[in-house]
Coordinates of C-alpha atoms and ligand atoms in Angstrom, one line a residue:
M1 CA 1.5 14.0 -7.0
C2 CA -2.2 15.0 -7.8
G3 CA -2.7 15.9 -11.6
I4 CA -5.7 18.4 -12.4
V5 CA -7.4 18.7 -15.7
G6 CA -10.5 20.8 -17.3
Y7 CA -12.1 21.3 -20.7
T8 CA -14.9 23.5 -21.4
G9 CA -15.7 23.5 -25.4
A10 CA -18.0 21.9 -27.7
A11 CA -17.4 18.2 -27.2
P12 CA -18.4 16.3 -24.4
A13 CA -16.4 16.7 -21.3
E14 CA -16.0 13.4 -19.9
P15 CA -13.9 11.5 -22.5
I16 CA -11.6 14.3 -22.6
L17 CA -11.3 14.9 -18.8
I18 CA -10.6 10.7 -18.2
E19 CA -8.0 10.7 -21.2
G20 CA -6.1 13.8 -19.8
L21 CA -6.4 12.0 -16.0
S22 CA -5.0 8.6 -17.5
R23 CA -2.0 10.7 -19.3
M24 CA -1.4 11.7 -15.7
E25 CA -1.6 8.1 -14.2
Y26 CA 2.1 7.7 -14.1
R27 CA 2.8 10.6 -11.2
G28 CA 0.7 8.3 -8.8
Y29 CA -2.4 9.0 -7.0
D30 CA -4.9 7.0 -4.8
S31 CA -8.4 8.1 -6.3
A32 CA -9.6 10.1 -8.7
G33 CA -12.9 12.0 -10.1
V34 CA -14.8 14.4 -12.0
A35 CA -17.6 17.0 -12.4
V36 CA -19.3 18.0 -15.3
Q37 CA -21.7 20.3 -15.7
Q38 CA -25.2 19.0 -16.7
G39 CA -27.5 21.8 -18.3
E40 CA -27.5 23.7 -15.0
A41 CA -26.0 21.3 -12.7
I42 CA -22.8 19.9 -11.6
E43 CA -22.9 16.1 -11.2
V44 CA -19.4 14.9 -9.6
V45 CA -18.6 11.2 -9.8
C46 CA -15.4 10.1 -7.7
R47 CA -13.7 6.2 -7.0
K48 CA -11.0 5.4 -4.9
G49 CA -8.5 3.2 -7.3
K50 CA -7.4 3.8 -11.0
V51 CA -8.5 6.0 -13.8
S52 CA -10.2 3.0 -15.4
E53 CA -12.3 2.0 -12.2
L54 CA -13.8 5.8 -12.5
A55 CA -14.2 6.0 -16.2
H56 CA -16.1 2.0 -16.1
T57 CA -18.1 4.1 -13.0
L58 CA -19.2 6.7 -15.6
E59 CA -20.5 4.2 -18.0
H60 CA -23.5 4.2 -15.8
F61 CA -23.6 7.7 -16.1
D62 CA -25.4 9.5 -19.1
L63 CA -22.8 12.5 -19.1
D64 CA -23.0 14.8 -22.1
G65 CA -22.2 18.1 -20.5
T66 CA -19.4 19.8 -22.5
C67 CA -17.6 21.7 -19.5
G68 CA -16.2 19.8 -16.7
I69 CA -13.2 19.2 -14.2
G70 CA -11.1 16.4 -13.4
H71 CA -8.5 15.1 -10.8
T72 CA -6.2 12.7 -9.5
R73 CA -5.8 12.5 -6.1
W74 CA -2.4 11.2 -3.6
A75 CA -3.5 11.7 -0.1
T76 CA -2.1 14.2 1.8
H77 CA -4.9 15.8 4.3
G78 CA -7.3 12.6 4.8
K79 CA -7.1 8.6 3.8
P80 CA -7.3 7.7 0.6
S81 CA -11.1 7.1 -0.2
E82 CA -14.1 8.4 -2.2
A83 CA -15.3 11.1 0.3
N84 CA -11.7 12.6 0.0
A85 CA -11.5 12.1 -3.8
H86 CA -11.4 15.5 -5.8
P87 CA -13.9 17.3 -6.9
H88 CA -15.1 18.8 -3.8
T89 CA -17.8 20.8 -3.7
S90 CA -20.0 23.8 -1.6
C91 CA -22.5 23.3 0.8
A92 CA -25.0 23.6 -1.7
G93 CA -22.9 21.1 -4.2
D94 CA -22.9 24.4 -6.6
I95 CA -19.3 25.4 -6.7
A96 CA -16.7 22.2 -7.6
V97 CA -13.1 22.5 -6.7
V98 CA -10.2 20.5 -7.8
H99 CA -6.7 21.3 -5.9
N100 CA -3.0 20.5 -6.6
G101 CA -1.1 21.7 -3.4
I102 CA -1.2 22.1 0.5
I103 CA -3.5 24.8 2.3
E104 CA -1.5 25.0 5.3
N105 CA -3.6 27.2 7.3
F106 CA -6.9 24.8 6.5
A107 CA -7.5 23.7 9.7
E108 CA -8.0 27.4 11.2
L109 CA -10.1 27.7 7.8
R110 CA -12.3 25.3 8.4
E111 CA -13.3 25.7 11.7
A112 CA -14.0 29.6 11.2
L113 CA -16.1 27.9 7.9
I114 CA -17.9 25.3 10.5
G115 CA -18.5 28.2 12.9
R116 CA -20.4 30.3 9.9
G117 CA -22.4 27.3 9.2
H118 CA -20.7 25.1 6.1
V119 CA -20.8 21.5 6.4
F120 CA -18.0 19.8 5.7
K121 CA -17.8 16.3 3.8
S122 CA -14.5 14.5 3.4
E123 CA -11.4 15.2 5.5
T124 CA -9.4 17.4 2.9
D125 CA -7.5 20.5 3.1
T126 CA -9.3 21.1 -0.2
E127 CA -12.5 21.4 0.7
V128 CA -12.5 25.0 2.7
V129 CA -11.6 26.1 -0.6
A130 CA -15.4 25.2 -2.1
H131 CA -16.7 26.7 0.9
L132 CA -14.8 30.1 0.7
V133 CA -15.9 30.3 -3.2
E134 CA -19.4 29.7 -2.5
E135 CA -19.5 32.5 0.7
A136 CA -17.7 34.8 -1.9
Y137 CA -19.4 33.8 -4.8
H138 CA -23.1 34.6 -3.3
R139 CA -22.6 37.9 -1.6
L140 CA -20.6 39.4 -4.6
R141 CA -23.2 38.2 -7.0
E142 CA -26.3 39.5 -4.6
A143 CA -24.2 42.6 -4.4
G144 CA -23.8 42.7 -8.1
T145 CA -20.1 43.3 -7.5
G146 CA -17.9 40.3 -8.5
D147 CA -18.3 36.9 -10.6
L148 CA -16.7 33.6 -10.1
R149 CA -13.1 34.6 -11.2
A150 CA -13.8 37.2 -8.1
A151 CA -14.9 34.5 -6.1
V152 CA -11.9 32.4 -6.8
A153 CA -9.5 35.4 -6.4
E154 CA -11.0 36.4 -3.0
A155 CA -10.8 32.8 -1.9
A156 CA -7.4 32.2 -2.6
S157 CA -6.3 35.7 -1.0
Q158 CA -7.2 33.7 2.2
L159 CA -5.1 30.7 1.7
V160 CA -1.5 30.2 3.0
G161 CA 0.4 27.4 1.3
A162 CA 0.6 25.8 -2.4
Y163 CA -2.2 25.4 -4.6
G164 CA -3.3 25.1 -8.2
L165 CA -7.1 25.4 -8.8
A166 CA -9.8 24.7 -11.2
V167 CA -13.1 26.0 -10.3
M168 CA -16.5 26.1 -11.8
A169 CA -20.3 27.4 -10.8
E170 CA -23.7 26.2 -11.7
G171 CA -24.5 30.0 -12.1
E172 CA -21.8 30.3 -14.7
P173 CA -22.3 27.3 -17.2
G174 CA -19.2 26.7 -19.2
T175 CA -17.1 28.8 -17.4
L176 CA -13.9 27.5 -15.9
I177 CA -11.6 29.5 -13.4
V178 CA -8.1 28.0 -12.7
C179 CA -5.3 30.0 -10.8
R180 CA -1.7 28.9 -9.1
K181 CA 0.6 29.4 -6.7
D182 CA 3.3 27.4 -6.1
S183 CA 1.9 25.1 -8.1
P184 CA 1.7 23.9 -12.1
I185 CA -1.4 25.2 -13.8
V186 CA -1.4 25.1 -18.2
V187 CA -3.7 26.3 -20.3
G188 CA -4.3 26.0 -23.9
R189 CA -6.8 26.5 -26.8
G190 CA -7.5 23.6 -28.8
E191 CA -10.0 23.4 -32.2
M192 CA -12.8 21.8 -29.9
G193 CA -12.6 24.6 -27.0
S194 CA -10.3 25.4 -24.4
Y195 CA -8.0 23.2 -21.7
V196 CA -6.6 22.9 -18.2
A197 CA -4.2 20.7 -16.9
S198 CA -1.5 20.9 -14.0
D199 CA 0.6 19.2 -16.6
I200 CA 1.2 19.5 -20.5
I201 CA 1.1 16.1 -21.0
A202 CA -2.7 15.9 -20.2
M203 CA -3.7 18.1 -22.9
I204 CA -0.9 17.9 -25.5
D205 CA -3.3 16.1 -28.3
A206 CA -5.3 19.1 -28.2
T207 CA -2.9 21.5 -28.8
R208 CA 0.8 22.5 -28.3
D209 CA 0.7 26.2 -27.7
V210 CA 0.2 26.8 -24.6
V211 CA 0.5 29.2 -21.4
V212 CA 2.2 27.8 -18.4
L213 CA 0.5 30.6 -15.2
A214 CA 2.9 32.5 -13.6
D215 CA 2.0 32.5 -9.5
D216 CA -0.9 34.7 -9.1
Q217 CA -2.0 34.8 -12.0
M218 CA -5.5 33.9 -13.3
A219 CA -7.3 32.6 -16.2
S220 CA -10.9 32.4 -17.2
L221 CA -11.9 29.3 -19.8
T222 CA -15.0 29.5 -22.0
A223 CA -16.0 27.7 -25.1
E224 CA -14.7 30.8 -26.8
G225 CA -11.6 31.7 -25.4
I226 CA -9.1 32.4 -22.6
A227 CA -8.9 35.2 -20.7
Y228 CA -5.6 36.1 -18.3
F229 CA -5.9 38.1 -15.1
D230 CA -3.8 38.9 -12.0
M231 CA -5.6 38.3 -8.7
D232 CA -6.9 41.6 -8.8
G233 CA -8.5 41.2 -11.6
N234 CA -6.1 43.4 -14.1
P235 CA -6.5 41.7 -17.1
L236 CA -2.9 40.1 -18.8
E237 CA -1.0 39.3 -21.5
P238 CA 0.4 36.0 -21.0
E239 CA 3.7 34.4 -23.2
V240 CA 2.2 31.5 -25.0
T241 CA 5.2 29.0 -25.3
H242 CA 4.9 26.1 -28.2
V243 CA 5.3 22.8 -27.0
D244 CA 7.6 20.9 -29.5
W245 CA 8.3 17.6 -27.7
D246 CA 7.1 14.4 -28.2
I247 CA 5.0 12.9 -25.5
D248 CA 7.9 10.9 -24.2
V249 CA 9.6 14.0 -23.9
A250 CA 6.7 16.0 -22.4
E251 CA 6.1 12.9 -19.5
K252 CA 9.6 13.6 -18.6
G253 CA 8.9 16.9 -18.4
G254 CA 12.0 18.5 -20.3
Y255 CA 14.4 16.6 -18.9
P256 CA 16.7 14.1 -21.2
D257 CA 15.8 11.1 -18.5
F258 CA 13.3 10.1 -15.9
M259 CA 16.1 9.9 -13.7
L260 CA 17.0 13.6 -13.7
K261 CA 13.6 14.4 -13.6
E262 CA 12.8 12.3 -10.7
I263 CA 16.4 13.7 -9.2
H264 CA 14.8 17.3 -9.3
E265 CA 11.6 16.5 -7.8
Q266 CA 13.1 15.3 -4.3
P267 CA 12.6 18.8 -2.5
R268 CA 9.2 18.2 -3.4
V269 CA 9.2 14.5 -2.2
I270 CA 10.5 16.0 1.2
R271 CA 8.0 18.3 1.8
D272 CA 5.1 16.2 1.5
T273 CA 6.2 13.2 3.2
L274 CA 6.6 15.9 5.6
A275 CA 3.3 17.1 5.3
G276 CA 0.7 17.1 8.3
R277 CA 3.0 15.4 10.4
L278 CA 3.9 17.8 13.1
S279 CA 1.0 19.0 14.7
G280 CA 1.0 20.6 18.3
G281 CA 4.4 20.1 18.8
A282 CA 4.2 16.6 18.5
L283 CA 4.6 14.2 15.9
T284 CA 2.0 12.0 14.4
I285 CA 2.1 9.1 12.0
D286 CA -1.6 7.9 12.4
E287 CA -1.2 5.1 9.8
L288 CA 1.3 3.0 12.1
D289 CA -2.1 2.6 13.9
M290 CA -0.2 1.8 17.4
T291 CA -0.7 4.2 20.4
P292 CA 2.2 5.9 22.0
A293 CA 2.1 3.2 25.4
E294 CA 2.2 0.1 22.4
L295 CA 4.9 2.1 21.1
N296 CA 6.8 2.3 23.5
L297 CA 6.6 -1.4 24.4
I298 CA 9.2 -2.0 21.3
D299 CA 12.4 -3.4 22.4
R300 CA 13.9 -4.6 18.9
V301 CA 13.5 -3.1 15.8
Y302 CA 14.9 -4.9 12.3
V303 CA 14.7 -2.7 9.2
I304 CA 14.1 -5.2 6.0
A305 CA 14.7 -4.7 2.7
C306 CA 17.0 -4.8 -0.7
G307 CA 19.1 -2.9 -2.7
T308 CA 18.8 0.8 -2.1
S309 CA 15.8 0.3 0.2
Y310 CA 18.0 -1.6 2.0
H311 CA 20.5 1.7 2.5
A312 CA 17.7 3.7 3.6
G313 CA 17.3 1.2 6.6
L314 CA 21.2 1.6 7.5
I315 CA 20.6 5.5 8.0
A316 CA 17.2 4.6 9.9
K317 CA 19.5 2.2 11.9
N318 CA 21.6 5.5 13.5
L319 CA 18.8 7.8 14.3
I320 CA 16.9 4.7 15.9
E321 CA 19.5 4.0 18.1
G322 CA 20.7 7.2 18.4
W323 CA 17.2 8.8 19.2
A324 CA 15.1 6.0 21.0
R325 CA 18.0 4.1 22.4
I326 CA 16.2 0.5 20.6
P327 CA 18.4 -1.6 19.2
C328 CA 18.0 -1.7 15.7
E329 CA 19.5 -4.2 13.0
V330 CA 19.2 -4.2 9.0
E331 CA 19.0 -6.5 7.3
V332 CA 18.8 -8.1 3.6
A333 CA 15.4 -9.3 3.3
S334 CA 16.9 -12.2 1.5
E335 CA 19.2 -13.2 4.1
F336 CA 16.0 -12.3 7.1
R337 CA 13.5 -15.1 5.6
Y338 CA 16.1 -17.5 5.4
R339 CA 17.8 -17.7 9.1
N340 CA 16.0 -17.7 12.4
P341 CA 16.0 -14.0 13.7
I342 CA 15.2 -13.6 17.5
I343 CA 11.7 -12.5 17.2
T344 CA 9.0 -11.5 20.1
P345 CA 5.7 -9.8 20.3
T346 CA 7.3 -6.4 21.4
T347 CA 9.7 -6.7 18.3
L348 CA 8.9 -4.3 15.2
V349 CA 9.5 -4.7 11.7
V350 CA 9.9 -2.4 9.1
A351 CA 9.5 -3.2 5.8
V352 CA 10.8 -1.0 3.0
S353 CA 10.1 -1.3 -0.8
Q354 CA 9.5 1.1 -3.3
S355 CA 7.6 -1.2 -5.5
G356 CA 5.6 -2.7 -2.4
E357 CA 6.3 -5.7 -4.5
T358 CA 9.6 -7.2 -4.0
A359 CA 9.5 -10.9 -3.5
D360 CA 12.3 -11.2 -0.7
T361 CA 10.5 -8.5 1.1
L362 CA 7.4 -10.0 0.9
A363 CA 8.5 -13.2 2.1
A364 CA 10.7 -11.7 5.1
I365 CA 7.2 -10.2 5.9
R366 CA 5.0 -12.9 6.1
D367 CA 8.0 -14.7 7.8
A368 CA 8.4 -12.0 10.4
R369 CA 4.3 -11.7 10.8
V370 CA 4.1 -15.6 11.6
R371 CA 6.9 -15.3 14.7
G372 CA 4.5 -12.6 16.1
A373 CA 5.9 -9.7 15.4
K374 CA 4.2 -5.9 14.0
V375 CA 4.9 -4.8 10.4
F376 CA 5.5 -1.4 9.3
G377 CA 5.5 -1.1 5.6
I378 CA 7.3 1.9 4.4
T379 CA 6.5 2.0 0.5
N380 CA 5.9 4.2 -2.7
V381 CA 3.0 2.5 -4.2
V382 CA -0.6 2.9 -2.3
G383 CA -2.4 -0.6 -2.0
S384 CA 0.6 -2.5 -2.7
P385 CA 1.3 -6.3 -1.2
V386 CA 3.8 -4.5 1.1
A387 CA 1.3 -2.0 2.1
R388 CA -1.8 -4.5 2.3
E389 CA 0.5 -7.2 4.3
S390 CA 2.2 -5.2 6.9
D391 CA 0.2 -3.7 10.1
G392 CA 0.8 0.2 9.7
V393 CA 2.3 1.5 6.7
I394 CA 3.9 4.7 5.7
Y395 CA 3.3 6.0 1.8
T396 CA 6.4 7.8 0.7
K397 CA 4.9 10.8 -1.3
A398 CA 7.4 10.2 -4.0
N399 CA 4.8 10.0 -6.9
K400 CA 5.4 6.9 -9.4
E401 CA 9.2 6.4 -10.3
I402 CA 10.0 5.5 -13.7
A403 CA 13.4 5.3 -13.8
V404 CA 14.8 1.7 -12.4
A405 CA 17.2 3.3 -10.3
S406 CA 15.9 4.7 -7.2
T407 CA 16.4 8.4 -6.1
K408 CA 13.4 10.3 -5.3
S409 CA 11.9 6.9 -3.6
F410 CA 15.2 6.6 -1.5
L411 CA 14.7 10.1 -0.2
G412 CA 11.2 9.7 0.7
Q413 CA 12.5 6.4 2.6
V414 CA 14.9 8.2 4.2
V415 CA 12.4 11.3 5.0
S416 CA 10.1 8.6 6.5
L417 CA 12.5 6.7 8.7
T418 CA 13.8 9.7 10.1
L419 CA 10.3 10.3 11.1
L420 CA 9.7 6.9 12.6
A421 CA 13.1 7.1 14.6
M422 CA 11.5 10.7 15.8
L423 CA 8.6 9.5 16.3
L424 CA 10.3 6.1 18.6
G425 CA 12.4 8.6 20.1
Q426 CA 9.1 11.0 20.8
S427 CA 7.1 7.9 22.0
T428 CA 10.0 6.2 24.5
G429 CA 10.5 10.1 26.4
R430 CA 13.9 10.3 25.0
L431 CA 13.6 13.0 22.5
T432 CA 11.3 16.1 24.4
G433 CA 9.3 18.2 22.6
G434 CA 11.4 20.7 22.2
Q435 CA 13.7 18.4 20.1
I436 CA 11.2 17.1 18.0
K437 CA 10.1 20.6 17.0
L438 CA 13.8 21.5 16.5
L439 CA 14.7 18.4 14.5
F440 CA 11.3 18.6 12.7
S441 CA 12.0 22.4 11.5
E442 CA 15.3 21.4 10.4
L443 CA 14.3 18.2 8.4
A444 CA 12.2 20.5 7.0
D445 CA 15.0 23.3 5.7
T446 CA 16.6 20.0 3.9
A447 CA 14.3 20.7 1.0
E448 CA 15.6 24.0 0.5
A449 CA 19.3 22.1 0.7
V450 CA 18.4 20.2 -1.6
E451 CA 16.6 22.5 -4.2
R452 CA 20.3 24.6 -3.8
I453 CA 22.4 21.2 -4.4
L454 CA 20.1 20.8 -7.7
A455 CA 20.8 24.2 -8.7
E456 CA 24.0 24.7 -7.6
C457 CA 26.4 21.9 -8.0
G458 CA 25.8 20.9 -11.7
P459 CA 30.0 21.5 -12.7
A460 CA 31.4 20.3 -9.7
V461 CA 29.8 17.1 -10.5
E462 CA 30.5 17.3 -13.9
E463 CA 34.5 17.7 -13.9
A464 CA 34.3 15.0 -10.9
A465 CA 32.3 12.8 -13.6
R466 CA 35.2 13.2 -16.1
A467 CA 37.4 12.8 -13.8
M468 CA 36.1 8.7 -13.2
V469 CA 34.4 8.2 -16.3
D470 CA 37.7 5.9 -17.8
A471 CA 38.2 3.9 -14.4
T472 CA 37.6 0.6 -14.7
S473 CA 36.8 0.7 -10.2
A474 CA 35.7 3.5 -7.8
L475 CA 35.6 3.2 -4.0
F476 CA 32.9 5.1 -2.1
I477 CA 34.0 6.1 1.8
G478 CA 32.7 7.8 4.4
R479 CA 32.3 7.3 8.5
G480 CA 28.7 7.0 11.0
M481 CA 26.2 8.6 8.5
G482 CA 28.3 8.8 5.4
A483 CA 29.3 5.4 5.6
A484 CA 25.5 4.5 4.7
T485 CA 25.6 7.3 2.7
S486 CA 28.3 5.8 0.7
Y487 CA 26.6 2.6 -0.1
E488 CA 24.2 4.3 -1.6
G489 CA 26.5 6.5 -3.8
A490 CA 28.1 2.9 -4.8
L491 CA 24.9 1.2 -6.0
K492 CA 24.2 4.0 -7.8
L493 CA 26.9 4.2 -10.0
K494 CA 27.3 0.4 -10.7
E495 CA 23.9 0.0 -11.8
I496 CA 23.8 2.9 -14.2
S497 CA 27.1 3.4 -15.6
Y498 CA 27.8 -0.3 -15.2
L499 CA 31.4 1.2 -13.6
H500 CA 32.4 -1.3 -10.9
A501 CA 31.9 0.4 -7.3
E502 CA 32.7 -0.6 -3.8
A503 CA 31.9 1.3 -0.8
Y504 CA 33.3 1.1 2.7
A505 CA 33.2 2.4 6.1
A506 CA 36.8 4.3 5.8
G507 CA 37.9 3.1 8.8
E508 CA 38.2 -0.4 7.2
M509 CA 40.2 0.6 4.4
K510 CA 43.7 -0.3 5.8
H511 CA 42.3 -3.8 6.5
G512 CA 42.2 -4.5 2.5
P513 CA 40.7 -2.2 0.3
I514 CA 43.6 0.2 0.3
A515 CA 45.7 -2.5 -1.6
L516 CA 43.8 -1.8 -4.8
I517 CA 44.2 1.9 -4.5
D518 CA 46.5 3.7 -7.2
E519 CA 45.9 6.1 -9.5
N520 CA 43.2 4.4 -12.0
F521 CA 41.1 4.1 -9.1
P522 CA 39.2 7.2 -7.9
V523 CA 38.0 7.5 -4.2
V524 CA 34.8 9.3 -3.8
A525 CA 34.4 10.4 0.1
I526 CA 31.8 11.7 1.8
A527 CA 33.5 14.2 4.0
T528 CA 30.7 16.3 5.4
D529 CA 30.9 18.0 8.7
S530 CA 30.0 15.4 11.2
P531 CA 32.3 14.1 14.8
V532 CA 34.1 11.7 12.1
Y533 CA 35.3 14.5 9.9
D534 CA 38.7 14.4 10.9
K535 CA 39.0 10.8 10.6
V536 CA 37.5 10.9 6.9
V537 CA 40.0 13.5 6.0
S538 CA 42.8 10.8 7.6
N539 CA 41.7 8.3 5.2
L540 CA 41.6 10.6 2.3
Q541 CA 45.2 11.2 2.8
E542 CA 45.9 7.1 2.9
S543 CA 44.4 7.5 -0.3
R544 CA 46.1 10.2 -2.0
A545 CA 49.5 9.4 -1.2
R546 CA 48.9 5.9 -2.8
G547 CA 47.8 8.2 -5.9
A548 CA 44.1 7.8 -6.0
C549 CA 42.2 10.8 -7.7
I550 CA 39.9 12.2 -4.5
I551 CA 36.4 13.2 -5.3
A552 CA 34.8 14.8 -2.1
V553 CA 31.2 15.9 -1.0
A554 CA 32.0 18.2 1.8
T555 CA 30.3 21.0 3.3
E556 CA 30.2 24.5 1.9
G557 CA 33.1 26.9 4.0
D558 CA 35.0 23.8 4.3
E559 CA 38.0 25.2 2.5
D560 CA 40.6 23.3 4.1
I561 CA 39.3 19.6 2.3
A562 CA 40.5 21.1 -1.0
K563 CA 44.2 20.4 0.0
H564 CA 42.8 16.7 0.4
A565 CA 41.2 16.3 -2.8
D566 CA 41.2 16.8 -6.5
H567 CA 37.8 17.8 -6.6
V568 CA 35.1 18.9 -3.9
I569 CA 31.5 19.2 -4.6
Y570 CA 30.1 21.5 -2.0
I571 CA 26.6 21.2 -0.4
P572 CA 25.0 22.8 2.5
K573 CA 25.5 22.4 6.0
V574 CA 22.9 20.3 7.6
R575 CA 22.5 18.6 11.0
D576 CA 24.7 15.2 10.5
A577 CA 21.8 12.8 10.8
F578 CA 20.3 14.7 7.5
S579 CA 23.6 14.5 6.0
P580 CA 22.4 11.4 3.7
I581 CA 19.3 13.3 2.6
T582 CA 21.9 16.1 1.2
A583 CA 24.8 14.1 0.2
S584 CA 23.2 11.5 -1.8
V585 CA 22.0 14.0 -3.9
P586 CA 25.4 14.8 -5.6
L587 CA 26.1 11.2 -5.3
Q588 CA 23.2 10.6 -7.9
L589 CA 23.6 13.3 -10.2
L590 CA 27.5 12.3 -10.3
S591 CA 26.6 8.5 -11.2
R592 CA 24.1 9.1 -14.2
E593 CA 26.4 11.9 -15.2
V594 CA 29.2 9.1 -15.6
A595 CA 26.4 6.9 -16.8
V596 CA 25.4 9.7 -19.5
L597 CA 29.2 10.3 -20.4
R598 CA 29.7 6.2 -20.8
G599 CA 26.3 6.3 -23.3
C600 CA 24.7 3.8 -21.1
D601 CA 20.7 3.9 -20.5
V602 CA 20.1 5.8 -17.4
D603 CA 16.7 5.1 -17.0
Q604 CA 16.7 1.4 -18.1
P605 CA 20.0 -0.2 -17.3
R606 CA 21.0 -3.5 -18.7
N607 CA 19.5 -6.7 -16.7
L608 CA 17.8 -4.5 -14.0
A609 CA 13.6 -4.0 -13.7
K610 CA 11.9 -1.6 -11.6
S611 CA 10.2 -4.1 -9.8
V612 CA 12.0 -7.5 -8.6
T613 CA 8.9 -10.0 -8.1
V614 CA 10.7 -12.8 -8.4
E615 CA 13.3 -14.6 -5.4
Ligands
LIG701 O1 11.2 -1.6 -4.9 P1 12.0 -2.1 -3.5 O2 12.6 -0.9 -2.9 O3 11.6 -3.2 -2.8 O4 13.3 -2.4 -4.8 C1 14.5 -2.7 -4.2 C2 15.3 -3.0 -5.0 O5 15.4 -4.0 -6.1 C3 16.0 -1.7 -5.7 O6 16.3 -0.6 -4.8 C4 16.9 -1.4 -6.4 O7 18.2 -1.9 -5.9 C5 16.9 -0.2 -7.0 N1 17.5 -0.4 -8.6 C6 18.0 0.7 -6.8 O8 18.3 2.0 -7.5

């Protein structure tokens, strides 16, 4: 996610901005920039790539101004580039804006602004804000009826979507105006001046007494102080929060560990991954760089990946075959690279890797390309080897994932693969425009469903975790989409709690695993509403008859399941195709809870690394 930082005070702004941006690097970004007020002029410097590259470039500038704003951008509208990096400026360059969030009505605003003579320099949604503020600012100033604060309020009133904004104007040197809606903005006073950021971590060295703006609140920052307003300009007295976290905790955003923080980021990941994908009723993934006709030629798909990413592939297989009717195989990359897979020029290989660095996945990509396949990468890391070595790439919008156990990246992968399956269905003509629209809207609704799971299922998860904490082994079962989900549930549990877990397609129980079942062997079943629900219930009954403690993940309203399970974790109803997105979340929480109860290091499990760059 993008990061905002701003400062106005007695000290040079540039080093403060760079330090703040560096502190937010962990969030993930593809470009960075600053705007500093030099006398009455605003100087903007942006770079694609790392904050360190921006800092290096700034060595060639002589910026000593004491008021400025900075930004790290993770592309949503428009590719990662210097032109699309923030700050964005008005036509005259006299207004500079940094923005977090997504402005949903930017296309119509942009068209109207162009109609009124504005000239755009970037492809971003953000730039409309600079032009809207420019219009309002000059009109209000000429009429003597308003200032930059009023102009920003007027511009914000035209925006639909989410925004955290920091704005400066040449006409009001030393002033920063900030406001927010559904995107965090924090302000605070330090010894050397006034600070703003989208994340407390960026200003924690300057002050620990901060005001977290609420939606539709604004602040005006000067070297002398900070004034707070509602969007109509009425003064406010906001509550000051004292931050007593250390830096480590601040980075965790108040959560006890990164894994829990990252689990809670998943509704945002779903929304960001879907942003901008449906336009005029059609799905577009421009980054893949293939025409519908080229896509239509694909007659075989391989998904290659390792670990959790492989499980995302198992989910995708059902969707690709179901919606596009193209045969799809899912293979662990370490196997794929050493066999002789059937690849032709009409084979599509989809390489899935959170880190974008996994050695086996990279080797499999190289092998597939040599054999003539087209390779799409799905990764979370911009510019990673998987991104560079693939023909096209979809970036999951998870932002940097710190916990070794992949959670939000997994969900980003599943959503991206779902989009790819829909795209293939669209290009083969198997999915109509109406079906695409319906599927997309239901997919978007999963963000809210995950939000509800995070808000409501804590007590049920804790109860289930207590029931399995002393076990030495656990079995995860499901059928159809639930089988794919159960594989990921078992991996999550074993990697962070060191409790042995296995996953089986539930129908396989009586072909062997049922011999293991006794009262010390808990069974976690994915028993959500689906065409195979009754079959899963039968498998539960078989396990229960042998004394197993049953933990079921089931759909809200299914009271019957309580007769077959000792513990039930209810989740909202979604289409079966999207059930892995929702059902994975309680399983992530469950494994974390078991790991905590067993005293394990949740974020850094033994023997594991975040990126596996060796074979
Ligand atoms: O970075 P990648 O997605 O390629 O990594 C693949 C696996 O190493 C990874 O998913 C691993 O299984 C995680 N620890 C799972 O939480």
